[in-house]
Amino acid sequence: MSLFGLGSRNQKTFRPKKSAPTGSKGAQLQKHIDATLGSGNLREAVKLPPGEDINEWLAVNTVDFFNQVNIMFGTLTEFCTPGNCPTMTAGPKYEYRWADGVTIKKPIEVSAPKYVEYLMDWIESQLDDETIFPQRLGAPFPPNFRDVVKTIFKRLFRVYAHIYHSHFQKIVSLKEEAHLNTCFKHFVLFTWEFRLIEKAELAPLEDLVDSIIQ
């Protein structure tokens, strides 16, 4: 998908996801995403296709956005280092601490790259758990599925917020700002369409978000 291609820049944090089995609902929906994104109309591309299951749509898009953020952050790994970014921040007012509720129950202060590493490992573990993201066609989604998805998107937003606040000039120098802006616009429109992130969580990029959803 050319929209998400970033050429040959460093992509070492990108962990490719196994694609949905051929003929599965996920594969069909992925084709729909590819086709609608190709039209360039992101507002239409995020909408639930007629007659489709909302959870299937959330699932395939969650994988898609996980991949997008991984590729985007992968271009910055030589610049976003523990020395340059000793804490995970989004401007001077916002700092994020890591906890997954399982191995790390009390939020800990970590560097930005370590936060993103923890986050991507955690998301990947959710995506690989078939009791949360079922691979088989017709397998049921858990009752708390939407809550899991909302937590994933809330945390993915923090990576965008960090990139915009701490690394936007580097993105510009790499001539990738148009790609970043398109990916973020797609992300915001999707999360807004399905009310996946609370407005307060969007505060670090409030002006940018408001310009997208107006």
PDB file of C-alpha atoms in Angstrom, residues 17-154:
ATOM      1  CA  LYS A  17       1.685  -8.567  11.344  1.00  0.00           C
ATOM      2  CA  LYS A  18       0.528 -11.863   9.949  1.00  0.00           C
ATOM      3  CA  SER A  19      -2.133 -11.041   7.395  1.00  0.00           C
ATOM      4  CA  ALA A  20      -5.647 -12.408   7.750  1.00  0.00           C
ATOM      5  CA  PRO A  21      -6.201 -15.880   6.234  1.00  0.00           C
ATOM      6  CA  THR A  22      -7.183 -15.825   2.563  1.00  0.00           C
ATOM      7  CA  GLY A  23     -10.922 -15.583   2.135  1.00  0.00           C
ATOM      8  CA  SER A  24     -11.469 -14.524   5.722  1.00  0.00           C
ATOM      9  CA  LYS A  25     -13.556 -11.521   6.688  1.00  0.00           C
ATOM     10  CA  GLY A  26     -10.379  -9.681   7.717  1.00  0.00           C
ATOM     11  CA  ALA A  27      -8.827 -10.142   4.279  1.00  0.00           C
ATOM     12  CA  GLN A  28     -12.007  -8.894   2.588  1.00  0.00           C
ATOM     13  CA  LEU A  29     -12.116  -5.837   4.834  1.00  0.00           C
ATOM     14  CA  GLN A  30      -8.418  -5.156   4.213  1.00  0.00           C
ATOM     15  CA  LYS A  31      -9.152  -5.050   0.478  1.00  0.00           C
ATOM     16  CA  HIS A  32     -11.970  -2.593   1.196  1.00  0.00           C
ATOM     17  CA  ILE A  33      -9.587  -0.392   3.199  1.00  0.00           C
ATOM     18  CA  ASP A  34      -6.993  -0.468   0.413  1.00  0.00           C
ATOM     19  CA  ALA A  35      -9.599   0.434  -2.195  1.00  0.00           C
ATOM     20  CA  THR A  36     -11.200   3.280  -0.244  1.00  0.00           C
ATOM     21  CA  LEU A  37      -7.858   4.740   0.834  1.00  0.00           C
ATOM     22  CA  GLY A  38      -6.836   4.748  -2.815  1.00  0.00           C
ATOM     23  CA  SER A  39      -9.728   7.102  -3.510  1.00  0.00           C
ATOM     24  CA  GLY A  40      -8.092   9.695  -1.252  1.00  0.00           C
ATOM     25  CA  ASN A  41     -11.280  10.364   0.733  1.00  0.00           C
ATOM     26  CA  LEU A  42     -10.274   9.537   4.301  1.00  0.00           C
ATOM     27  CA  ARG A  43     -13.626  10.530   5.795  1.00  0.00           C
ATOM     28  CA  GLU A  44     -15.331   7.877   3.677  1.00  0.00           C
ATOM     29  CA  ALA A  45     -12.532   5.350   4.157  1.00  0.00           C
ATOM     30  CA  VAL A  46     -13.029   5.162   7.940  1.00  0.00           C
ATOM     31  CA  LYS A  47     -16.766   4.483   7.853  1.00  0.00           C
ATOM     32  CA  LEU A  48     -18.119   1.031   8.632  1.00  0.00           C
ATOM     33  CA  PRO A  49     -18.912  -0.647   5.288  1.00  0.00           C
ATOM     34  CA  PRO A  50     -22.649  -1.411   4.933  1.00  0.00           C
ATOM     35  CA  GLY A  51     -23.619  -4.745   6.436  1.00  0.00           C
ATOM     36  CA  GLU A  52     -20.247  -5.366   8.085  1.00  0.00           C
ATOM     37  CA  ASP A  53     -19.617  -6.265  11.727  1.00  0.00           C
ATOM     38  CA  ILE A  54     -18.294  -3.352  13.783  1.00  0.00           C
ATOM     39  CA  ASN A  55     -15.851  -5.535  15.725  1.00  0.00           C
ATOM     40  CA  GLU A  56     -14.368  -7.035  12.536  1.00  0.00           C
ATOM     41  CA  TRP A  57     -13.901  -3.482  11.211  1.00  0.00           C
ATOM     42  CA  LEU A  58     -12.263  -2.291  14.432  1.00  0.00           C
ATOM     43  CA  ALA A  59      -9.977  -5.340  14.470  1.00  0.00           C
ATOM     44  CA  VAL A  60      -8.606  -5.047  10.948  1.00  0.00           C
ATOM     45  CA  ASN A  61      -8.098  -1.300  11.346  1.00  0.00           C
ATOM     46  CA  THR A  62      -6.336  -1.755  14.696  1.00  0.00           C
ATOM     47  CA  VAL A  63      -3.750  -3.968  12.976  1.00  0.00           C
ATOM     48  CA  ASP A  64      -3.443  -1.406  10.170  1.00  0.00           C
ATOM     49  CA  PHE A  65      -2.839   1.556  12.508  1.00  0.00           C
ATOM     50  CA  PHE A  66      -0.401  -0.472  14.621  1.00  0.00           C
ATOM     51  CA  ASN A  67       1.616  -1.140  11.452  1.00  0.00           C
ATOM     52  CA  GLN A  68       1.459   2.508  10.379  1.00  0.00           C
ATOM     53  CA  VAL A  69       2.750   3.840  13.703  1.00  0.00           C
ATOM     54  CA  ASN A  70       5.493   1.208  13.780  1.00  0.00           C
ATOM     55  CA  ILE A  71       6.735   2.238  10.338  1.00  0.00           C
ATOM     56  CA  MET A  72       6.555   5.933  11.196  1.00  0.00           C
ATOM     57  CA  PHE A  73       8.441   5.540  14.473  1.00  0.00           C
ATOM     58  CA  GLY A  74      10.940   3.280  12.720  1.00  0.00           C
ATOM     59  CA  THR A  75      12.157   6.279  10.712  1.00  0.00           C
ATOM     60  CA  LEU A  76      13.077   8.056  13.959  1.00  0.00           C
ATOM     61  CA  THR A  77      14.879   5.396  15.985  1.00  0.00           C
ATOM     62  CA  GLU A  78      18.302   6.958  15.394  1.00  0.00           C
ATOM     63  CA  PHE A  79      16.995  10.340  16.623  1.00  0.00           C
ATOM     64  CA  CYS A  80      14.577   9.291  19.374  1.00  0.00           C
ATOM     65  CA  THR A  81      17.112   7.904  21.825  1.00  0.00           C
ATOM     66  CA  PRO A  82      17.243   7.658  25.640  1.00  0.00           C
ATOM     67  CA  GLY A  83      19.737  10.529  25.553  1.00  0.00           C
ATOM     68  CA  ASN A  84      17.567  12.810  23.422  1.00  0.00           C
ATOM     69  CA  CYS A  85      14.229  11.747  24.912  1.00  0.00           C
ATOM     70  CA  PRO A  86      14.812  10.559  28.499  1.00  0.00           C
ATOM     71  CA  THR A  87      11.063  10.654  29.226  1.00  0.00           C
ATOM     72  CA  MET A  88       7.986   9.976  27.103  1.00  0.00           C
ATOM     73  CA  THR A  89       6.581  13.474  26.676  1.00  0.00           C
ATOM     74  CA  ALA A  90       4.241  15.412  24.385  1.00  0.00           C
ATOM     75  CA  GLY A  91       5.419  18.955  24.938  1.00  0.00           C
ATOM     76  CA  PRO A  92       6.192  20.487  28.347  1.00  0.00           C
ATOM     77  CA  LYS A  93       2.804  19.712  29.934  1.00  0.00           C
ATOM     78  CA  TYR A  94       2.362  16.022  29.201  1.00  0.00           C
ATOM     79  CA  GLU A  95       4.421  13.042  30.331  1.00  0.00           C
ATOM     80  CA  TYR A  96       3.403   9.415  29.904  1.00  0.00           C
ATOM     81  CA  ARG A  97       4.502   6.604  32.192  1.00  0.00           C
ATOM     82  CA  TRP A  98       4.298   2.942  31.322  1.00  0.00           C
ATOM     83  CA  ALA A  99       2.225   0.208  32.964  1.00  0.00           C
ATOM     84  CA  ASP A 100       0.569  -2.810  31.390  1.00  0.00           C
ATOM     85  CA  GLY A 101      -1.304  -3.959  34.479  1.00  0.00           C
ATOM     86  CA  VAL A 102       0.362  -7.380  34.352  1.00  0.00           C
ATOM     87  CA  THR A 103       4.164  -7.379  34.487  1.00  0.00           C
ATOM     88  CA  ILE A 104       4.358  -3.654  35.333  1.00  0.00           C
ATOM     89  CA  LYS A 105       1.441  -2.678  37.529  1.00  0.00           C
ATOM     90  CA  LYS A 106       2.681   0.625  38.910  1.00  0.00           C
ATOM     91  CA  PRO A 107       3.401   3.239  36.195  1.00  0.00           C
ATOM     92  CA  ILE A 108       7.139   3.742  35.693  1.00  0.00           C
ATOM     93  CA  GLU A 109       9.059   6.583  34.098  1.00  0.00           C
ATOM     94  CA  VAL A 110      10.943   5.380  31.019  1.00  0.00           C
ATOM     95  CA  SER A 111      12.592   6.982  28.011  1.00  0.00           C
ATOM     96  CA  ALA A 112      10.466   7.643  24.939  1.00  0.00           C
ATOM     97  CA  PRO A 113      12.022   4.806  22.875  1.00  0.00           C
ATOM     98  CA  LYS A 114      11.591   2.387  25.795  1.00  0.00           C
ATOM     99  CA  TYR A 115       7.952   3.451  26.187  1.00  0.00           C
ATOM    100  CA  VAL A 116       7.312   2.805  22.498  1.00  0.00           C
ATOM    101  CA  GLU A 117       9.099  -0.558  22.724  1.00  0.00           C
ATOM    102  CA  TYR A 118       6.951  -1.577  25.717  1.00  0.00           C
ATOM    103  CA  LEU A 119       3.851  -0.321  23.919  1.00  0.00           C
ATOM    104  CA  MET A 120       4.492  -2.158  20.647  1.00  0.00           C
ATOM    105  CA  ASP A 121       5.289  -5.388  22.514  1.00  0.00           C
ATOM    106  CA  TRP A 122       2.077  -5.022  24.512  1.00  0.00           C
ATOM    107  CA  ILE A 123      -0.085  -4.273  21.448  1.00  0.00           C
ATOM    108  CA  GLU A 124       1.446  -7.178  19.557  1.00  0.00           C
ATOM    109  CA  SER A 125       0.620  -9.498  22.445  1.00  0.00           C
ATOM    110  CA  GLN A 126      -3.004  -8.307  22.296  1.00  0.00           C
ATOM    111  CA  LEU A 127      -3.193  -8.788  18.517  1.00  0.00           C
ATOM    112  CA  ASP A 128      -1.697 -12.286  18.784  1.00  0.00           C
ATOM    113  CA  ASP A 129      -4.159 -13.352  21.502  1.00  0.00           C
ATOM    114  CA  GLU A 130      -6.955 -15.156  19.654  1.00  0.00           C
ATOM    115  CA  THR A 131      -9.296 -14.763  22.627  1.00  0.00           C
ATOM    116  CA  ILE A 132      -9.119 -10.990  21.999  1.00  0.00           C
ATOM    117  CA  PHE A 133      -8.498 -10.779  18.234  1.00  0.00           C
ATOM    118  CA  PRO A 134      -9.934 -14.033  16.832  1.00  0.00           C
ATOM    119  CA  GLN A 135      -8.375 -15.210  13.563  1.00  0.00           C
ATOM    120  CA  ARG A 136     -11.044 -17.738  12.614  1.00  0.00           C
ATOM    121  CA  LEU A 137     -14.010 -16.507  10.637  1.00  0.00           C
ATOM    122  CA  GLY A 138     -17.096 -16.329  12.846  1.00  0.00           C
ATOM    123  CA  ALA A 139     -15.182 -16.712  16.119  1.00  0.00           C
ATOM    124  CA  PRO A 140     -16.693 -14.453  18.788  1.00  0.00           C
ATOM    125  CA  PHE A 141     -15.048 -11.284  20.043  1.00  0.00           C
ATOM    126  CA  PRO A 142     -14.779 -10.898  23.836  1.00  0.00           C
ATOM    127  CA  PRO A 143     -17.258  -8.632  25.685  1.00  0.00           C
ATOM    128  CA  ASN A 144     -14.459  -6.178  26.556  1.00  0.00           C
ATOM    129  CA  PHE A 145     -13.136  -6.005  22.971  1.00  0.00           C
ATOM    130  CA  ARG A 146     -13.990  -2.346  22.451  1.00  0.00           C
ATOM    131  CA  ASP A 147     -12.267  -1.420  25.737  1.00  0.00           C
ATOM    132  CA  VAL A 148      -9.080  -3.169  24.593  1.00  0.00           C
ATOM    133  CA  VAL A 149      -9.236  -1.375  21.244  1.00  0.00           C
ATOM    134  CA  LYS A 150      -9.749   1.989  22.964  1.00  0.00           C
ATOM    135  CA  THR A 151      -6.680   1.432  25.156  1.00  0.00           C
ATOM    136  CA  ILE A 152      -4.594   0.516  22.096  1.00  0.00           C
ATOM    137  CA  PHE A 153      -5.664   3.653  20.216  1.00  0.00           C
ATOM    138  CA  LYS A 154      -5.216   5.898  23.271  1.00  0.00           C
TER     139      LYS A 154
END
